[in-house]
Coordinates of C-alpha atoms in Angstrom, one line a residue:
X585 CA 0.0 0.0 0.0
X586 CA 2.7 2.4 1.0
X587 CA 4.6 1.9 -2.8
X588 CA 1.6 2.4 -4.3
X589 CA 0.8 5.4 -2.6
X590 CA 4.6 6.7 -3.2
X591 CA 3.6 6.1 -7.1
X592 CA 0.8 7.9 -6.8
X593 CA 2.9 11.1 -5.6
X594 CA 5.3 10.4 -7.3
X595 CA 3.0 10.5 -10.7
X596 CA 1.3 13.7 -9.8
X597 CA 4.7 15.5 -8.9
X598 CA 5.7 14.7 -12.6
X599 CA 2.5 16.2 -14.0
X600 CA 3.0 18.9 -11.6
X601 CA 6.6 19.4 -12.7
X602 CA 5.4 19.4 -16.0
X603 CA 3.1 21.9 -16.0
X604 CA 5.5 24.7 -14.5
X605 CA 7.5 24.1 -17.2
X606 CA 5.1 24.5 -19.3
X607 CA 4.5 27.7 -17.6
X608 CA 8.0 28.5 -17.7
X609 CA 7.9 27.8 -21.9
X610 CA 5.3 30.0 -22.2
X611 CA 6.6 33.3 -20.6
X612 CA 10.0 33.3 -22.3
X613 CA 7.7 33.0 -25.6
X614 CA 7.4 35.9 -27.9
X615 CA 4.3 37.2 -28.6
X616 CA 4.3 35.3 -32.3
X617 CA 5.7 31.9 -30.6
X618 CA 2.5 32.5 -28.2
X619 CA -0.1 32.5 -30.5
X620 CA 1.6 29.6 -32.6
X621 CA 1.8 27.6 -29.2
X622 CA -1.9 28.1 -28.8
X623 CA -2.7 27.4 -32.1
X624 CA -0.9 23.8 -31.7
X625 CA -2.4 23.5 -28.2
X626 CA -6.1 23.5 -29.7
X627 CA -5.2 21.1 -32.3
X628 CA -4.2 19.0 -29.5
X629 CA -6.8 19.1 -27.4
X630 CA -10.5 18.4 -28.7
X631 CA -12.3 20.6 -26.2
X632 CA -9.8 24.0 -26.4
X633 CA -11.3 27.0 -28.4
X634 CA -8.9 29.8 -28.8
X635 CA -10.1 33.3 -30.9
X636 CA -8.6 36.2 -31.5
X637 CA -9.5 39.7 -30.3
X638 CA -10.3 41.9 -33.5
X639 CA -12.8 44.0 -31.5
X640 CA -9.5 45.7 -29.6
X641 CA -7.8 48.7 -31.3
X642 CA -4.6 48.3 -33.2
X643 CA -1.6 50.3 -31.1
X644 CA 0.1 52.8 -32.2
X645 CA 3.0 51.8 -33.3
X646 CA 6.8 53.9 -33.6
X647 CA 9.9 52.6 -34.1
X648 CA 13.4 53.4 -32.5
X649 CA 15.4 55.5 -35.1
X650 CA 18.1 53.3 -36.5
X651 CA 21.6 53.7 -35.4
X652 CA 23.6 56.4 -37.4
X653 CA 24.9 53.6 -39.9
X654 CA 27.8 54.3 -42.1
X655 CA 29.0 51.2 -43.3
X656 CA 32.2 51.5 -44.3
X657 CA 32.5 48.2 -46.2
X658 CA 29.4 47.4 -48.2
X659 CA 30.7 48.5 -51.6
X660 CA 33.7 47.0 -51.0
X661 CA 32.5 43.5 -49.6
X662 CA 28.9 43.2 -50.4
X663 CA 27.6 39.9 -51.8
X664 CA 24.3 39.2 -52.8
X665 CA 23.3 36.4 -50.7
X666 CA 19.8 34.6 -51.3
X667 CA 16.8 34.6 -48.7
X668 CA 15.7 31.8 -46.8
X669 CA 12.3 30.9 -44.3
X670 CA 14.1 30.0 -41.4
X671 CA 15.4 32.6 -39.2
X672 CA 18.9 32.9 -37.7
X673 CA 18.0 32.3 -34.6
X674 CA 15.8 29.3 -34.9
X675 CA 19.2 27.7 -37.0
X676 CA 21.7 28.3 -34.6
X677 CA 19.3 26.8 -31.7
X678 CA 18.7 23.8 -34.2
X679 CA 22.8 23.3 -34.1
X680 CA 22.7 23.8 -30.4
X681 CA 20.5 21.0 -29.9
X682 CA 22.2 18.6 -32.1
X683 CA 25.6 19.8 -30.3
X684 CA 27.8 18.2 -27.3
X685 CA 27.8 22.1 -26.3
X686 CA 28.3 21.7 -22.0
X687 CA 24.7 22.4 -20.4
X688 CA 26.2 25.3 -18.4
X689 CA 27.1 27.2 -21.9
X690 CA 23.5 26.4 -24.0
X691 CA 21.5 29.3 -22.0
X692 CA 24.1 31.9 -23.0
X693 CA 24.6 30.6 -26.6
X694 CA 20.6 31.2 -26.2
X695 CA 21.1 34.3 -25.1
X696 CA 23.7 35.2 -27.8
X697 CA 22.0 33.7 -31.4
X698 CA 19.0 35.6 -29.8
X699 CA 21.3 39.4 -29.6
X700 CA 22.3 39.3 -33.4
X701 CA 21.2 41.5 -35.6
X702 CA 20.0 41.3 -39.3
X703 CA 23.4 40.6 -40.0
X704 CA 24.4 38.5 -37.9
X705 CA 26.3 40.4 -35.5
X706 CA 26.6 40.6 -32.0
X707 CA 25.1 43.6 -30.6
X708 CA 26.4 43.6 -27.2
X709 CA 29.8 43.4 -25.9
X710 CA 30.8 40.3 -23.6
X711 CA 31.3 42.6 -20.6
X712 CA 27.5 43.8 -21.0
X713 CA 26.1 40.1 -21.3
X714 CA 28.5 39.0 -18.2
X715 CA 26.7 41.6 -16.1
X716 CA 23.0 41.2 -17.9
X717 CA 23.6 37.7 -16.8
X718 CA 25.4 37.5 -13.6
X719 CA 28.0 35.1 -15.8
X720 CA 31.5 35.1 -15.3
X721 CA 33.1 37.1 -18.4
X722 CA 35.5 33.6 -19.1
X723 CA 31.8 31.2 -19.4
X724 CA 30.3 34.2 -22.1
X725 CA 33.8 34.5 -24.1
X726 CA 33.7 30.2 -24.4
X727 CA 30.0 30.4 -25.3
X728 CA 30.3 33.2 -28.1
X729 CA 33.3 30.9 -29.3
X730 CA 30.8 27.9 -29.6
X731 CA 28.2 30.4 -31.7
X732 CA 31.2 31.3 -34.0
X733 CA 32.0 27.7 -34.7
X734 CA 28.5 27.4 -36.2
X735 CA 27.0 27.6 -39.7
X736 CA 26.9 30.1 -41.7
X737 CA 30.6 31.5 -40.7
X738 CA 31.1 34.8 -39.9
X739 CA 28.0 34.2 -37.1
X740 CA 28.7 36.4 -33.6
X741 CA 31.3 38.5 -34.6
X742 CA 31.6 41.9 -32.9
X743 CA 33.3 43.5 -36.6
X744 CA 33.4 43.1 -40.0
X745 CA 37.0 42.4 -39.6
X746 CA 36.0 39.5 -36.9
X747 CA 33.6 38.4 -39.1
X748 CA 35.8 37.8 -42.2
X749 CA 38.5 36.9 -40.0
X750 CA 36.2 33.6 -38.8
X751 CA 35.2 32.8 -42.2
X752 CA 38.9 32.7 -43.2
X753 CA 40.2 30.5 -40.7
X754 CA 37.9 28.1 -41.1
X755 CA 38.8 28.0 -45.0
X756 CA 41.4 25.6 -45.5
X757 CA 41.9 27.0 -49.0
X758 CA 42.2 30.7 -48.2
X759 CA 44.3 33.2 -49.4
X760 CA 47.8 33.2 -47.8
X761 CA 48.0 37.0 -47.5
X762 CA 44.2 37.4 -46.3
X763 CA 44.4 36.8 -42.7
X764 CA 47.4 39.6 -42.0
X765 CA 45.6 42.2 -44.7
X766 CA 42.3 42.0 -42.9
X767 CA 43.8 42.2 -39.5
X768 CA 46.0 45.2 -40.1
X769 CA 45.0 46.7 -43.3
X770 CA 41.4 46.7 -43.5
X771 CA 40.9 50.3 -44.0
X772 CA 43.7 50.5 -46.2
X773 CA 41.8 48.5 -48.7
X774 CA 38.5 49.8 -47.8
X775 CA 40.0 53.3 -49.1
X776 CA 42.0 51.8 -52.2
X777 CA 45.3 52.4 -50.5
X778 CA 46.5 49.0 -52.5
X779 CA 50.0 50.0 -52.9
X780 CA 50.3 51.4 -49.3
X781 CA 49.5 47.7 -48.3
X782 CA 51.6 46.2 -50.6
X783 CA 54.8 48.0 -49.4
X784 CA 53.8 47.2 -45.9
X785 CA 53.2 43.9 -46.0
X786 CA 56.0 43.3 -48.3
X787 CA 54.0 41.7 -51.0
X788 CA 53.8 42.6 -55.1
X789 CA 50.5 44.8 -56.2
X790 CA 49.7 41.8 -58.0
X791 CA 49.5 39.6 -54.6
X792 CA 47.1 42.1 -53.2
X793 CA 45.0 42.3 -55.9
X794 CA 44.9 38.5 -55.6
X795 CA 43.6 38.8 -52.1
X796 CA 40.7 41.5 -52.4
X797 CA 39.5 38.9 -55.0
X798 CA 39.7 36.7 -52.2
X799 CA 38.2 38.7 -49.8
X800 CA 35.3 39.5 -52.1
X801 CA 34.5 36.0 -51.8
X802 CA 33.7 36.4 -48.1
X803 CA 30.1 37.3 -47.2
X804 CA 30.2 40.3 -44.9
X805 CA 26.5 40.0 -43.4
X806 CA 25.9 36.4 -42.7
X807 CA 23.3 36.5 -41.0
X808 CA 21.0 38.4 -44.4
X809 CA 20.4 34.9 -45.9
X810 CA 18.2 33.9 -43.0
X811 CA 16.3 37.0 -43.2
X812 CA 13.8 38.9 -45.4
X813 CA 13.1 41.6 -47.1
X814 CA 10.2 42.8 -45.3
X815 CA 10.5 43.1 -41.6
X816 CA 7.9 41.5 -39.3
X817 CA 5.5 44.5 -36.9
X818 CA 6.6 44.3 -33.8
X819 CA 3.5 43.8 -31.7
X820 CA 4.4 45.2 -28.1
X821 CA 3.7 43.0 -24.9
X822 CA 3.3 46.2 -22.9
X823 CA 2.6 49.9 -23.3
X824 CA 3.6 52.2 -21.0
X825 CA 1.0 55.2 -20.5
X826 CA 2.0 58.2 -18.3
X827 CA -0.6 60.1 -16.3
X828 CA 0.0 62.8 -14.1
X829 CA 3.6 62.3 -12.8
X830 CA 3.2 58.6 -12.7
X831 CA 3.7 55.8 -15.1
X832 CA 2.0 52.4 -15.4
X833 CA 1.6 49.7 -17.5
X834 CA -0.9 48.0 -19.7
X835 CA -0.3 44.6 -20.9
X836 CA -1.5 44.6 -24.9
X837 CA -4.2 42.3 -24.3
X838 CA -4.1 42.2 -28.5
X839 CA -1.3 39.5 -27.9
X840 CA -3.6 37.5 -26.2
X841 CA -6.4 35.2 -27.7
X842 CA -9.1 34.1 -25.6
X843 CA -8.7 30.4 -24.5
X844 CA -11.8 28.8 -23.6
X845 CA -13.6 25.3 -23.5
X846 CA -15.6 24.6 -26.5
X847 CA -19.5 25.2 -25.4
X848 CA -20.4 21.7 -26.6
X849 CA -18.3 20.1 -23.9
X850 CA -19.1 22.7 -21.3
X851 CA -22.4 21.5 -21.2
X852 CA -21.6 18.1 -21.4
X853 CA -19.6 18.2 -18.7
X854 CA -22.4 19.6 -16.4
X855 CA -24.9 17.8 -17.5
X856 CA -23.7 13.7 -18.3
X857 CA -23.4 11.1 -16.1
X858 CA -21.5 8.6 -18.3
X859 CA -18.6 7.3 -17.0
X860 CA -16.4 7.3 -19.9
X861 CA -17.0 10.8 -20.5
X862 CA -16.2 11.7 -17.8
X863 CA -13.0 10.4 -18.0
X864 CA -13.1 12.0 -21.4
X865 CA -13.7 15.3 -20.3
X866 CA -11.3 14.8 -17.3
X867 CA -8.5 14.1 -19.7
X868 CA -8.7 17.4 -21.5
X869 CA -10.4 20.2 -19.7
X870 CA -7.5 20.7 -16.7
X871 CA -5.1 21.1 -19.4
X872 CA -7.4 24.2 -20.8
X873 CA -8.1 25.1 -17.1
X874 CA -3.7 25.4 -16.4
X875 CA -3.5 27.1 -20.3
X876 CA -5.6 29.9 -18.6
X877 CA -3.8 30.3 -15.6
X878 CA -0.4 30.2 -17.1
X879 CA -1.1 32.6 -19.7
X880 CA -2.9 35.1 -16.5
X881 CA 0.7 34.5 -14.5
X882 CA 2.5 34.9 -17.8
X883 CA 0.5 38.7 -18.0
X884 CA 1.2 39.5 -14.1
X885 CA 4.9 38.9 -14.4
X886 CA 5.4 41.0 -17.5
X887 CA 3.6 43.5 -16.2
X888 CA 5.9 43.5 -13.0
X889 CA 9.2 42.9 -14.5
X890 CA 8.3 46.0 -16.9
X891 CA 6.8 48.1 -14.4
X892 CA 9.9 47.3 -11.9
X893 CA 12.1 48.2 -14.6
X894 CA 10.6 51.2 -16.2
X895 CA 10.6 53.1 -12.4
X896 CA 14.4 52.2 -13.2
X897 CA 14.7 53.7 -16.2
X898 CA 12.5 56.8 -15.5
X899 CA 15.1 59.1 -16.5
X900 CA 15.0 57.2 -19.8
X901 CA 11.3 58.0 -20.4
X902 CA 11.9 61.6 -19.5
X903 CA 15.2 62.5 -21.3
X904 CA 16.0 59.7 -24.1
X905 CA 18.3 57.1 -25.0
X906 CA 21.5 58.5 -23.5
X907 CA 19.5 58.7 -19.7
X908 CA 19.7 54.9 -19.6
X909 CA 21.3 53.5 -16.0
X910 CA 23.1 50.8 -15.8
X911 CA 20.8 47.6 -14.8
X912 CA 21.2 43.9 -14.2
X913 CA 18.2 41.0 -13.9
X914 CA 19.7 40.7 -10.4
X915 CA 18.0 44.0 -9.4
X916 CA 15.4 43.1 -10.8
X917 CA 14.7 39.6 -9.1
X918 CA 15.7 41.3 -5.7
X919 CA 13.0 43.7 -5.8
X920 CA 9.9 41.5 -7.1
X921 CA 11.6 38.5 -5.2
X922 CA 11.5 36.5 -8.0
X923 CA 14.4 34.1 -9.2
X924 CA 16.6 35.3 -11.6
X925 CA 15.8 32.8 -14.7
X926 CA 12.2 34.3 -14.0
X927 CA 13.0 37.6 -15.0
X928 CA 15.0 36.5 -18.2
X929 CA 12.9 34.4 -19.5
X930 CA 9.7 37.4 -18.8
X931 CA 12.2 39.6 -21.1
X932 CA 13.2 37.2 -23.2
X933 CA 11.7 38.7 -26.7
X934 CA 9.3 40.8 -25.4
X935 CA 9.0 44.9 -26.7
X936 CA 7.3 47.7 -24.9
X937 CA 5.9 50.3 -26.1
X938 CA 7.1 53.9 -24.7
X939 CA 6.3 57.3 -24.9
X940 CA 9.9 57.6 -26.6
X941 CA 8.9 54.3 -29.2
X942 CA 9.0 50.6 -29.1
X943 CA 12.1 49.4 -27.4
X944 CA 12.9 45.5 -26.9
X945 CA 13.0 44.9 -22.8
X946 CA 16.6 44.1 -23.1
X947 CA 17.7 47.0 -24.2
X948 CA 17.3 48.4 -20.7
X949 CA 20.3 46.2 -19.3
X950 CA 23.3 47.3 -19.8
X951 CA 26.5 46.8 -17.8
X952 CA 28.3 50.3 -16.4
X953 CA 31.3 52.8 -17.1
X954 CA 32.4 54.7 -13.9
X955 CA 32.2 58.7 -14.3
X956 CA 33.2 61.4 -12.3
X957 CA 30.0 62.0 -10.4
X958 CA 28.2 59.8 -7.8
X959 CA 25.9 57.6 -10.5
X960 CA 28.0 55.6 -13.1
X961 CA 26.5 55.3 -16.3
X962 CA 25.5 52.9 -18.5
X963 CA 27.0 51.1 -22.0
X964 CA 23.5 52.1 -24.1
X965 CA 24.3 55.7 -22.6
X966 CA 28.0 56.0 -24.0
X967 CA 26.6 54.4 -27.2
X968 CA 24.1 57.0 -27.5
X969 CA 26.7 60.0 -27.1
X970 CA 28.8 58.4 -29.6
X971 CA 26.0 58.9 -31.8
X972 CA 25.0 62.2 -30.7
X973 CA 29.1 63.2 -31.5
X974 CA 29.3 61.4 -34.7
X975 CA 26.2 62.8 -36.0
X976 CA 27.0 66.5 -34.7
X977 CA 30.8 66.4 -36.4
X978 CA 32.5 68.4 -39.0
X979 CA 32.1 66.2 -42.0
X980 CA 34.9 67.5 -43.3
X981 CA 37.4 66.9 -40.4
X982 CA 35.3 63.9 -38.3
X983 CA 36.2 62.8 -34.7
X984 CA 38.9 60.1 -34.4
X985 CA 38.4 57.6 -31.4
X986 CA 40.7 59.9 -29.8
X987 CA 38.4 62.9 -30.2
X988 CA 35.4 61.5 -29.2
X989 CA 37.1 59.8 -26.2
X990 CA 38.5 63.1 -24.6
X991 CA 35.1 64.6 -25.4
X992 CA 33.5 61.9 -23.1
X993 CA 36.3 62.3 -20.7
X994 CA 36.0 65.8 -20.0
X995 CA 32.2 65.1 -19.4
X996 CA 33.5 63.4 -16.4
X997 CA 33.3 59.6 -18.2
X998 CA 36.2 56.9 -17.4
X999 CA 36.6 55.7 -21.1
X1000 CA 39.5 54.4 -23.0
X1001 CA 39.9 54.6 -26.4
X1002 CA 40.0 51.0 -27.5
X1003 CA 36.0 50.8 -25.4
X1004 CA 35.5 54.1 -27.6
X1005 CA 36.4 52.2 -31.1
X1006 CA 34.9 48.9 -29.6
X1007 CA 31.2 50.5 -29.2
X1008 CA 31.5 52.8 -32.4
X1009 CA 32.2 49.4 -34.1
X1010 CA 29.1 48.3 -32.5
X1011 CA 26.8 50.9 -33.8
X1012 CA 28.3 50.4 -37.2
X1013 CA 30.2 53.6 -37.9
X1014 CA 33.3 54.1 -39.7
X1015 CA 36.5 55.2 -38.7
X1016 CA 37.1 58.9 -39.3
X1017 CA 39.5 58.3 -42.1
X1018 CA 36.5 56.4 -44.0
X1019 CA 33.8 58.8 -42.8
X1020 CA 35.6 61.6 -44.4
X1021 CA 36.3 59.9 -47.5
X1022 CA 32.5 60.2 -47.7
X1023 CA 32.9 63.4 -48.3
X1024 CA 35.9 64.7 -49.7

């Protein structure tokens, strides 16, 4: 009697166990993924209904302004690549999954094929996703090496030169001269400086000819052939609304279909008495009944992990982009007293709609650069002064690194130039040799 009662616990533990992750699976969903998940849910069980909500109003919906982009290579480099269905991210998870990758690296290589852009770039440094995610900086450099070593090459690379530099090691056949040009020369070439290179590297015209046709063979944006033309609306999870001097948040109840029982089987369950229906019924409807629930849980943590984070980033709903503090999930998890995998899996591809546009929740984390005042500021902050520097410049005589890191200095920012070039890299600008070769 005593095993079978252990059995029985045992039994509903596991459907117990299974159910929170279920919950779990759901709130680190996307919007999109939702839907889909319901969509399969219904087909799976015979008594779900699930509709839409056309009677609600379509948001309003901005977009952040695009980074001041001045690629320096694209006429140089540029291939034309062809388009597929799949998305990026969904391939590199696929090689994840069929990888010996250690367990303690797979939720950072998560992390990172989800923080690539269009092109397949990384768009944070290692520092910010060591403090985003309480990792030690050693654990994210080995992870972003696994996501390089994945198809297409090229993948997670902080530069275009990082990026070419991937795909040529890993091409047994590559040009002899290629590594060494694109290391040190890269802007040489990019401004047609060919015989510059050529007396520097010690090499004929001829050989570095040889090599740019090499180098035109590399695909500067891997990460375009996974991607399409026309970008998907970004339905927001939450929209911030300000009234008075306070700010709360409504969740967009637009990304949430209705999930009921089907009427039929609603009445059938109150009114039959046969036994097998009843098991019938029983099989299905507390899976419908836990759908509810989970999705009403997945609503009330959003809505907390945005509202706990927006009375963070007030300043950043006042004054803009470059008013964004430092934050980590930690702070986040101390103050709703919820564990730390909560929190990234409620930001995990979710957007929220601001007063200042549509912003993707982790754009609010962001590791920190010391200044001379009490409050340190944050990476997304520097990044935005950069910008505001670059974009205010004489075209004819741009900032160099240099420039634009005394500028920050004197502002009271501890900066070094290389973390100056690293983040203007980042944003996609070019160098101030190349960005006045725009011009002149």
């Amino acid at each position: 009697m005593l095993d079978l009662d252990l059995n029985i616990a045992q039994m509903q533990n596991l459907k117990l166990n299974t159910k929170l992750m279920q919950s779990m699976h759901m709130l680190q969903m996307s919007s999109t993924e939702l839907l889909d998940y319901l969509e399969e849910q219904s087909v799976q069980n015979p008594l779900m209904e699930f509709a839409y909500r056309p009677d609600l109003p379509q948001l309003k919906r901005k977009t952040v302004s695009k980074s001041y982009d001045v690629s320096a290579y694209d006429d140089l480099l540029l291939n034309i690549v062809s388009k597929q269905d799949e998305s990026l991210e969904m391939t590199l998870l696929s090689q994840l999954r069929q990888s010996d990758i250690p367990q303690k690296y797979a939720s950072i290589v998560e992390f990172i094929a989800g923080s690539l852009n269009d092109d397949g770039y990384l768009t944070i440094s290692v520092e910010e996703m060591s403090a985003y995610l309480g990792q030690p900086l050693k654990e994210i450099e080995t992870a972003l090496s696994y996501v390089q070593a994945m198809e297409p090459a090229g993948i997670g690379a902080r530069s275009l030169r990082e990026c070419l530099l991937i795909q040529i090691n890993r091409d047994s056949n590559a040009n002899e001269w290629a590594a060494r040009i694109t290391s040190e020369y890269l802007q040489e070439i990019a401004a047609g400086k060919y015989k510059t290179v050529a007396d520097q590297v010690g090499i004929t015209l001829e050989h570095v000819k040889k090599t740019i046709h090499y180098m035109k063979t590399l695909n500067p944006r891997p990460g375009l052939v996974y991607n399409t033309f026309t970008a998907p609306r970004i339905e927001p999870d939450a929209v911030i609304h300000k009234n008075g001097d306070q700010y709360t948040v409504l969740i967009n109840e637009a990304c949430y279909p209705q999930v009921y029982m089907n009427d039929y089987y609603k009445q059938l369950k109150k009114q039959s008495g046969c036994k097998q229906t009843k098991m019938f019924l029983g099989q299905y409807a507390p899976s419908i009944q836990w759908l509810i629930r989970s999705l009403e849980q997945r609503k009330a943590t959003i809505s907390r992990v945005v509202l706990a984070i927006m009375e963070e980033q007030r300043l950043f709903l006042e004054k803009g982009p470059m008013y964004v503090k430092p934050l980590i999930l930690k702070v986040i998890s101390e103050q709703l007293n919820l564990d730390i995998s909560t929190v990234s899996r409620a930001v995990k591809n979710k957007y929220v709609q601001t007063p200042r546009g549509v912003y993707p929740l982790k754009y609010f984390f962001s590791s920190k650069v010391e200044s001379s005042s009490q409050e340190p500021v944050s990476a997304h902050s520097i990044k935005a002064q950069i910008m505001q520097l670059v974009k205010e410049e004489d075209k004819h005589n741009p900032l160099s690194d240099q420039q634009i890191t005394d500028k920050l200095v004197q502002q009271g920012l501890q900066i070094s130039r290389r973390t100056v070039m690293k983040y203007r890299e980042a944003l996609h600008i070019a160098s101030s040799r190349l960005r006045s070769s725009y011009v002149n």
